[in-house]
Amino acid sequence: MKKLDVIRYRFVAFAISLAIIALAPVFYLIHGGFNKGIDFGSGYSLNIGIVPVGLYVSSSEDVVLSTEEGAIIVTLPDGESRISLTGKSMEDLSAELESLSVSTRVVTPSLKAENIQVGLNFPMTLSEEEKAINFSTDTVDVTIPEVRDALSSLDGVNVQAVGNRSNGAFQIRFPLFEGMTDEETLESVYSLLYDAFGTDSIVVYQSDYVGPRFSSQLISSSIKAILIAIVLILIYISIRFRPSYAISSILALMHDVLAMLSLILVFDLEVSSTTIAAILTIIGYSLNNTIVIFDRVREEMKIDLNRNVDDVIGIAVYKSLTRTIITSLTTLFAIVPLAIFSTGGIKLFAINLTWGLIAGTYSSNFIAPALLHYFHKLFPINVEKKKIERDYSLIDD
């Protein structure tokens, strides 16, 4: 019967794995630790829009502008007035505001009033100094590379597009810069954006600060999540199979995690919550592949009680090989394009998942079977054979 003699090449497999894993501490020292994202280190997350100004407004009276769905609410000392934005041009909106003690200056008449972009500057208290109101447009042409170029003088800045292109919305994440307070860090980012795109074109939708205490809690929670998942898997496989299968599976999973960490450290990839998601995904994927092979080992043991365990392992790996190749390739077909063409967190997730998939497939077919070869000596997997032989001996007697 055909088999893939993985046990014969176990030392080669172990050497390759050790070489890959050994890169982790080397590059950890070279890079001075992990490249922690905002999730795992102090910093800011900004959601901004880079959209044109459609209107400038001012007032010599006490006027406050706020918004509701499809309308601007003008609050005067003697009450509120509601101005619908639906179907209005800039000239229409300007005329209605003028009638309510608001001075206006139209900048871009072609913009639609209903496309107003409300950021953290609303509600807007007016004064004699003009304030800008921004509007999205289908012709917004600011790109991610342009935003990155504007912030290229700063280290550790991550930029990705958010929502529709017409909103010109981006998420910008950055750590606290060395020698700066949190306020100085934020101001330096704003300053570069203002210089590149104009002060009035920037709309801040959301600004979040992640402090050291929260990030440390997130790190500990992520580690707990991984450990709990591994322990639960160990318990389940010990019940479903025998301890030798369980221990071999868990060590193979730890191999996959360490291999992913090596990739992250070698290429100095950002470590964030998406990294933890990728690790947990690979744990599930790799475990499923390993369990399929081990289940085949168990079934093969029942077919012929006199076969050598190493031969049975080789036959099980060979019989599972077609399924492994098809499953891995179809998954890679979906992931690799994301790793190449996507940006931001999705790109990092896809890169981690691609490497984790390769490492997991390798460990399921070479490392886990090799480990089973050794742990079988401590916790025999052919106890069914011995039990049946004892039963037959009793019949003979």
XYZ file of C-alpha atoms in Angstrom:
397
model
C 0.000 0.000 0.000
C 1.294 3.469 -0.902
C 2.546 5.686 1.881
C 4.364 8.971 2.453
C 7.287 8.069 4.696
C 7.239 11.236 6.798
C 8.787 9.472 9.793
C 11.928 8.783 7.786
C 12.423 12.517 7.216
C 11.417 13.638 10.698
C 14.874 14.986 11.568
C 14.929 17.107 8.407
C 11.462 18.457 9.280
C 12.536 19.237 12.849
C 15.683 20.996 11.589
C 13.692 23.202 9.186
C 11.218 24.114 11.934
C 13.952 24.909 14.447
C 15.730 27.096 11.881
C 12.538 29.080 11.223
C 11.642 29.438 14.908
C 15.235 30.357 15.837
C 14.904 33.479 13.666
C 12.375 34.894 16.156
C 14.744 35.722 19.049
C 17.423 36.954 16.627
C 15.149 39.478 14.929
C 13.483 40.316 18.237
C 16.858 41.648 19.371
C 17.571 43.303 16.008
C 14.252 45.188 15.956
C 14.165 45.804 19.695
C 10.930 43.892 20.183
C 7.638 43.598 18.330
C 6.274 46.371 16.140
C 3.179 46.904 18.256
C 0.170 48.563 16.674
C -2.136 51.021 18.395
C -4.084 48.107 19.915
C -1.028 46.952 21.858
C 0.738 50.259 22.389
C -0.203 53.819 23.290
C -1.343 55.983 20.419
C -4.149 57.583 18.438
C -6.713 56.416 15.948
C -8.186 59.204 13.800
C -11.084 58.939 11.393
C -10.934 61.924 9.074
C -12.464 63.105 5.826
C -10.557 65.105 3.241
C -13.387 66.803 1.386
C -13.924 70.246 -0.212
C -15.420 73.275 1.459
C -18.784 74.192 0.007
C -19.707 77.100 2.257
C -18.215 79.505 4.766
C -20.518 80.797 7.521
C -20.293 83.477 10.225
C -22.579 85.524 12.446
C -22.478 88.568 14.694
C -25.249 87.070 16.827
C -25.295 84.054 19.130
C -26.019 81.295 16.607
C -25.373 77.559 16.854
C -25.567 75.175 13.903
C -26.289 71.512 14.508
C -27.522 68.723 12.251
C -30.156 66.058 12.125
C -30.831 63.529 9.387
C -31.103 65.540 6.193
C -31.321 68.946 7.892
C -29.396 71.780 9.560
C -30.800 73.108 12.825
C -30.153 76.848 13.371
C -30.437 77.807 17.043
C -31.013 81.503 17.735
C -31.617 83.238 21.091
C -35.342 83.260 20.295
C -35.691 79.650 19.100
C -34.763 77.022 16.508
C -35.279 76.836 12.762
C -34.902 73.727 10.638
C -33.457 73.897 7.127
C -33.945 70.805 4.970
C -30.924 69.869 2.860
C -32.733 67.603 0.412
C -32.588 68.760 -3.215
C -30.921 72.108 -2.424
C -27.971 73.703 -4.160
C -25.341 75.762 -2.363
C -27.146 78.944 -3.424
C -30.435 77.679 -1.976
C -28.802 76.739 1.319
C -26.956 80.066 1.452
C -30.179 82.038 0.939
C -32.019 80.226 3.732
C -29.127 80.690 6.162
C -28.904 84.389 5.268
C -32.564 84.763 6.249
C -31.667 83.442 9.736
C -28.893 85.937 10.641
C -26.110 83.703 9.255
C -23.667 85.334 6.845
C -22.510 82.956 4.094
C -19.934 82.740 1.331
C -20.392 80.051 -1.306
C -17.135 78.378 -2.343
C -18.236 75.494 -4.561
C -21.713 76.054 -6.032
C -21.800 72.632 -7.722
C -21.846 70.684 -4.430
C -25.139 69.260 -3.173
C -26.366 70.563 0.163
C -27.494 67.094 1.267
C -23.887 65.832 1.171
C -22.792 67.846 4.204
C -20.055 66.114 6.224
C -20.445 66.512 9.968
C -17.362 66.070 12.085
C -16.336 66.877 15.641
C -16.734 70.617 14.882
C -20.534 70.207 15.087
C -22.517 71.604 16.852
C -20.840 74.719 15.447
C -20.952 77.973 17.433
C -20.656 80.853 14.987
C -18.719 84.056 15.435
C -17.634 86.902 13.187
C -14.725 84.715 12.042
C -15.710 82.497 9.123
C -16.005 78.765 9.651
C -15.982 76.119 6.911
C -18.704 73.580 6.156
C -17.528 70.610 4.078
C -19.438 68.525 1.553
C -18.582 65.199 -0.058
C -18.517 64.788 -3.819
C -18.228 61.964 -6.316
C -15.077 63.574 -7.670
C -13.035 63.383 -4.443
C -9.667 62.108 -5.653
C -7.483 61.990 -2.527
C -5.736 58.598 -2.377
C -4.089 56.557 0.369
C -0.578 57.097 -1.103
C -1.131 60.878 -0.992
C -2.101 60.741 2.683
C 0.879 58.499 3.428
C 3.207 60.870 1.587
C 1.865 63.779 3.641
C 2.735 61.899 6.839
C 5.928 60.245 5.568
C 8.126 62.209 7.976
C 6.502 60.409 10.914
C 7.305 56.815 11.910
C 4.747 54.114 12.578
C 1.789 55.764 10.805
C -0.807 53.416 9.307
C -3.357 54.745 6.784
C -6.365 52.996 5.275
C -9.476 54.109 3.403
C -12.843 53.910 5.155
C -16.295 53.727 3.553
C -17.216 55.263 0.213
C -14.593 57.000 -1.891
C -16.881 60.037 -2.229
C -16.532 60.699 1.511
C -12.756 60.927 1.220
C -12.602 59.146 4.583
C -9.449 57.634 6.045
C -8.418 55.970 9.279
C -4.998 57.101 10.491
C -3.337 55.238 13.341
C -0.063 56.285 14.933
C 1.835 55.773 18.188
C 3.026 58.451 20.552
C 6.158 59.851 18.965
C 9.349 59.789 20.956
C 9.902 62.921 23.028
C 6.327 64.196 22.478
C 3.272 64.314 24.700
C -0.021 62.956 23.419
C -1.199 66.486 22.542
C 2.029 67.291 20.702
C 1.802 64.025 18.773
C -1.742 64.775 17.664
C -0.861 68.351 16.736
C 2.086 67.227 14.595
C -0.207 64.932 12.563
C -2.815 67.656 12.101
C -0.140 70.125 11.062
C 1.148 67.844 8.283
C -2.375 67.153 7.040
C -3.215 70.856 7.020
C -0.042 71.639 5.066
C -0.804 68.963 2.464
C -4.564 69.352 1.988
C -5.514 72.709 3.509
C -6.762 73.517 6.984
C -10.421 73.792 6.004
C -10.529 70.558 3.971
C -9.972 68.271 6.965
C -13.062 66.963 8.774
C -12.384 64.958 11.946
C -15.097 62.344 12.414
C -13.593 60.511 15.376
C -10.492 60.738 17.537
C -9.590 57.907 19.919
C -6.630 57.648 22.253
C -5.447 54.263 23.507
C -3.558 54.552 26.775
C -0.837 52.227 28.130
C -3.142 50.607 30.691
C -5.759 49.624 28.100
C -3.148 48.281 25.686
C -1.536 46.128 28.407
C -4.963 44.719 29.313
C -5.580 43.907 25.658
C -2.248 42.091 25.424
C -2.987 39.965 28.497
C -6.525 39.231 27.254
C -5.183 38.134 23.858
C -2.635 35.802 25.447
C -5.352 34.345 27.676
C -7.579 33.777 24.634
C -4.850 31.804 22.869
C -3.961 29.754 25.974
C -7.611 28.963 26.755
C -8.155 27.840 23.155
C -5.116 25.534 23.342
C -6.147 24.053 26.710
C -9.710 23.377 25.521
C -8.345 21.731 22.378
C -6.027 19.568 24.493
C -8.930 18.435 26.688
C -11.185 17.704 23.709
C -8.595 15.664 21.769
C -7.601 13.745 24.920
C -11.236 12.674 25.292
C -11.899 12.133 21.583
C -8.578 10.373 20.903
C -5.692 9.275 23.114
C -3.162 11.475 24.980
C -0.466 10.847 22.359
C -2.689 12.388 19.671
C -3.576 15.340 21.910
C -0.022 16.198 22.909
C 1.246 15.862 19.333
C -1.543 18.139 18.060
C -0.920 20.836 20.662
C 2.841 20.873 20.069
C 2.188 21.152 16.327
C -0.140 24.110 16.988
C 2.521 25.788 19.121
C 4.915 25.250 16.221
C 2.484 27.129 13.941
C 2.170 30.036 16.371
C 5.944 30.317 16.777
C 6.418 30.142 12.998
C 3.954 33.029 12.570
C 5.772 35.064 15.215
C 9.041 34.463 13.345
C 7.531 35.865 10.149
C 6.228 38.899 12.037
C 9.610 39.584 13.604
C 11.690 38.950 10.457
C 9.638 41.418 8.375
C 8.835 43.704 11.330
C 5.087 43.436 10.694
C 2.679 45.294 12.947
C 1.223 43.274 15.803
C -2.408 44.157 16.456
C -5.759 42.556 17.210
C -5.864 41.318 13.595
C -2.675 39.351 14.330
C -4.424 37.576 17.210
C -7.385 36.880 14.906
C -5.011 35.359 12.334
C -3.321 33.189 14.973
C -6.642 31.863 16.288
C -7.818 31.221 12.713
C -4.695 29.227 11.893
C -4.993 27.266 15.143
C -8.447 26.129 14.057
C -7.427 25.472 10.447
C -4.241 23.568 11.270
C -5.928 21.551 14.012
C -8.670 20.473 11.625
C -6.077 19.232 9.139
C -4.143 17.406 11.855
C -7.278 15.754 13.242
C -8.211 14.474 9.769
C -4.799 12.795 9.470
C -4.916 11.390 13.001
C -8.423 10.073 12.473
C -7.140 8.314 9.355
C -4.317 6.834 11.464
C -6.848 5.459 13.914
C -8.986 3.964 11.149
C -5.961 2.390 9.488
C -4.941 0.809 12.794
C -8.286 -0.977 12.908
C -7.915 -2.392 9.382
C -4.736 -4.339 10.055
C -3.728 -4.916 13.644
C -0.271 -6.215 12.749
C 1.074 -3.250 10.796
C 3.903 -1.120 12.111
C 2.692 2.181 13.583
C 5.173 4.200 11.488
C 3.849 2.553 8.323
C 0.278 3.317 9.370
C 1.188 6.983 9.910
C 2.776 7.149 6.448
C -0.293 5.568 4.832
C -2.638 7.974 6.670
C -0.646 11.023 5.544
C -0.596 9.769 1.947
C -4.340 9.100 1.883
C -5.045 12.561 3.287
C -2.623 14.324 0.952
C -5.089 15.012 -1.885
C -7.583 16.563 0.525
C -4.829 18.618 2.155
C -3.563 19.991 -1.171
C -7.031 20.874 -2.478
C -8.101 22.523 0.794
C -4.887 24.512 1.164
C -4.784 25.703 -2.443
C -8.421 26.825 -2.529
C -7.881 28.754 0.703
C -4.697 30.338 -0.649
C -6.525 31.383 -3.832
C -8.817 33.467 -1.643
C -6.156 34.860 0.712
C -3.168 35.661 -1.524
C -4.992 38.333 -3.613
C -5.913 40.081 -0.354
C -2.286 39.936 0.770
C -1.157 41.489 -2.541
C -3.838 44.033 -3.390
C -5.484 45.068 -0.101
C -4.196 47.616 2.398
C -4.096 48.274 6.138
C -5.304 45.705 8.637
C -6.807 43.415 5.987
C -3.456 43.164 4.209
C -1.638 42.290 7.448
C -4.306 39.730 8.320
C -4.002 38.122 4.873
C -0.170 38.028 5.033
C -0.238 36.388 8.464
C -2.928 33.961 7.349
C -1.025 33.002 4.177
C 2.148 32.174 6.056
C 0.192 30.502 8.861
C -1.633 28.338 6.321
C 1.650 27.192 4.788
C 3.188 26.526 8.215
C 0.034 24.760 9.421
C -0.148 22.488 6.380
C 3.535 21.646 6.791
C 3.184 20.897 10.511
C 0.066 18.755 10.014
C 1.824 16.532 7.482
C 5.357 16.418 8.875
C 5.673 17.706 12.434
C 2.494 16.280 14.021
C 3.022 12.740 12.588
C 6.673 12.809 13.669
C 5.639 13.831 17.183
C 3.025 11.062 17.218
C 5.838 8.607 16.406
C 7.563 9.559 19.662
C 4.561 9.982 21.955
C 3.205 6.630 20.785
C 6.070 5.104 22.761
C 4.739 6.753 25.955
C 1.011 6.474 25.227
C 0.536 3.633 22.697
C -2.069 4.304 20.017
C -2.519 0.605 19.218
C -4.046 -0.347 22.574
C -7.149 -1.509 20.678
C -4.920 -4.088 19.035
C -3.641 -5.337 22.386
C -7.129 -5.465 23.843
C -8.453 -7.513 20.907
C -5.470 -9.874 21.090
C -6.213 -10.459 24.788
C -9.836 -11.183 23.962
C -8.852 -13.733 21.321
C -6.458 -15.430 23.752
C -9.281 -15.877 26.229
C -11.417 -17.523 23.522
C -8.581 -19.900 22.595
C -8.210 -20.917 26.222
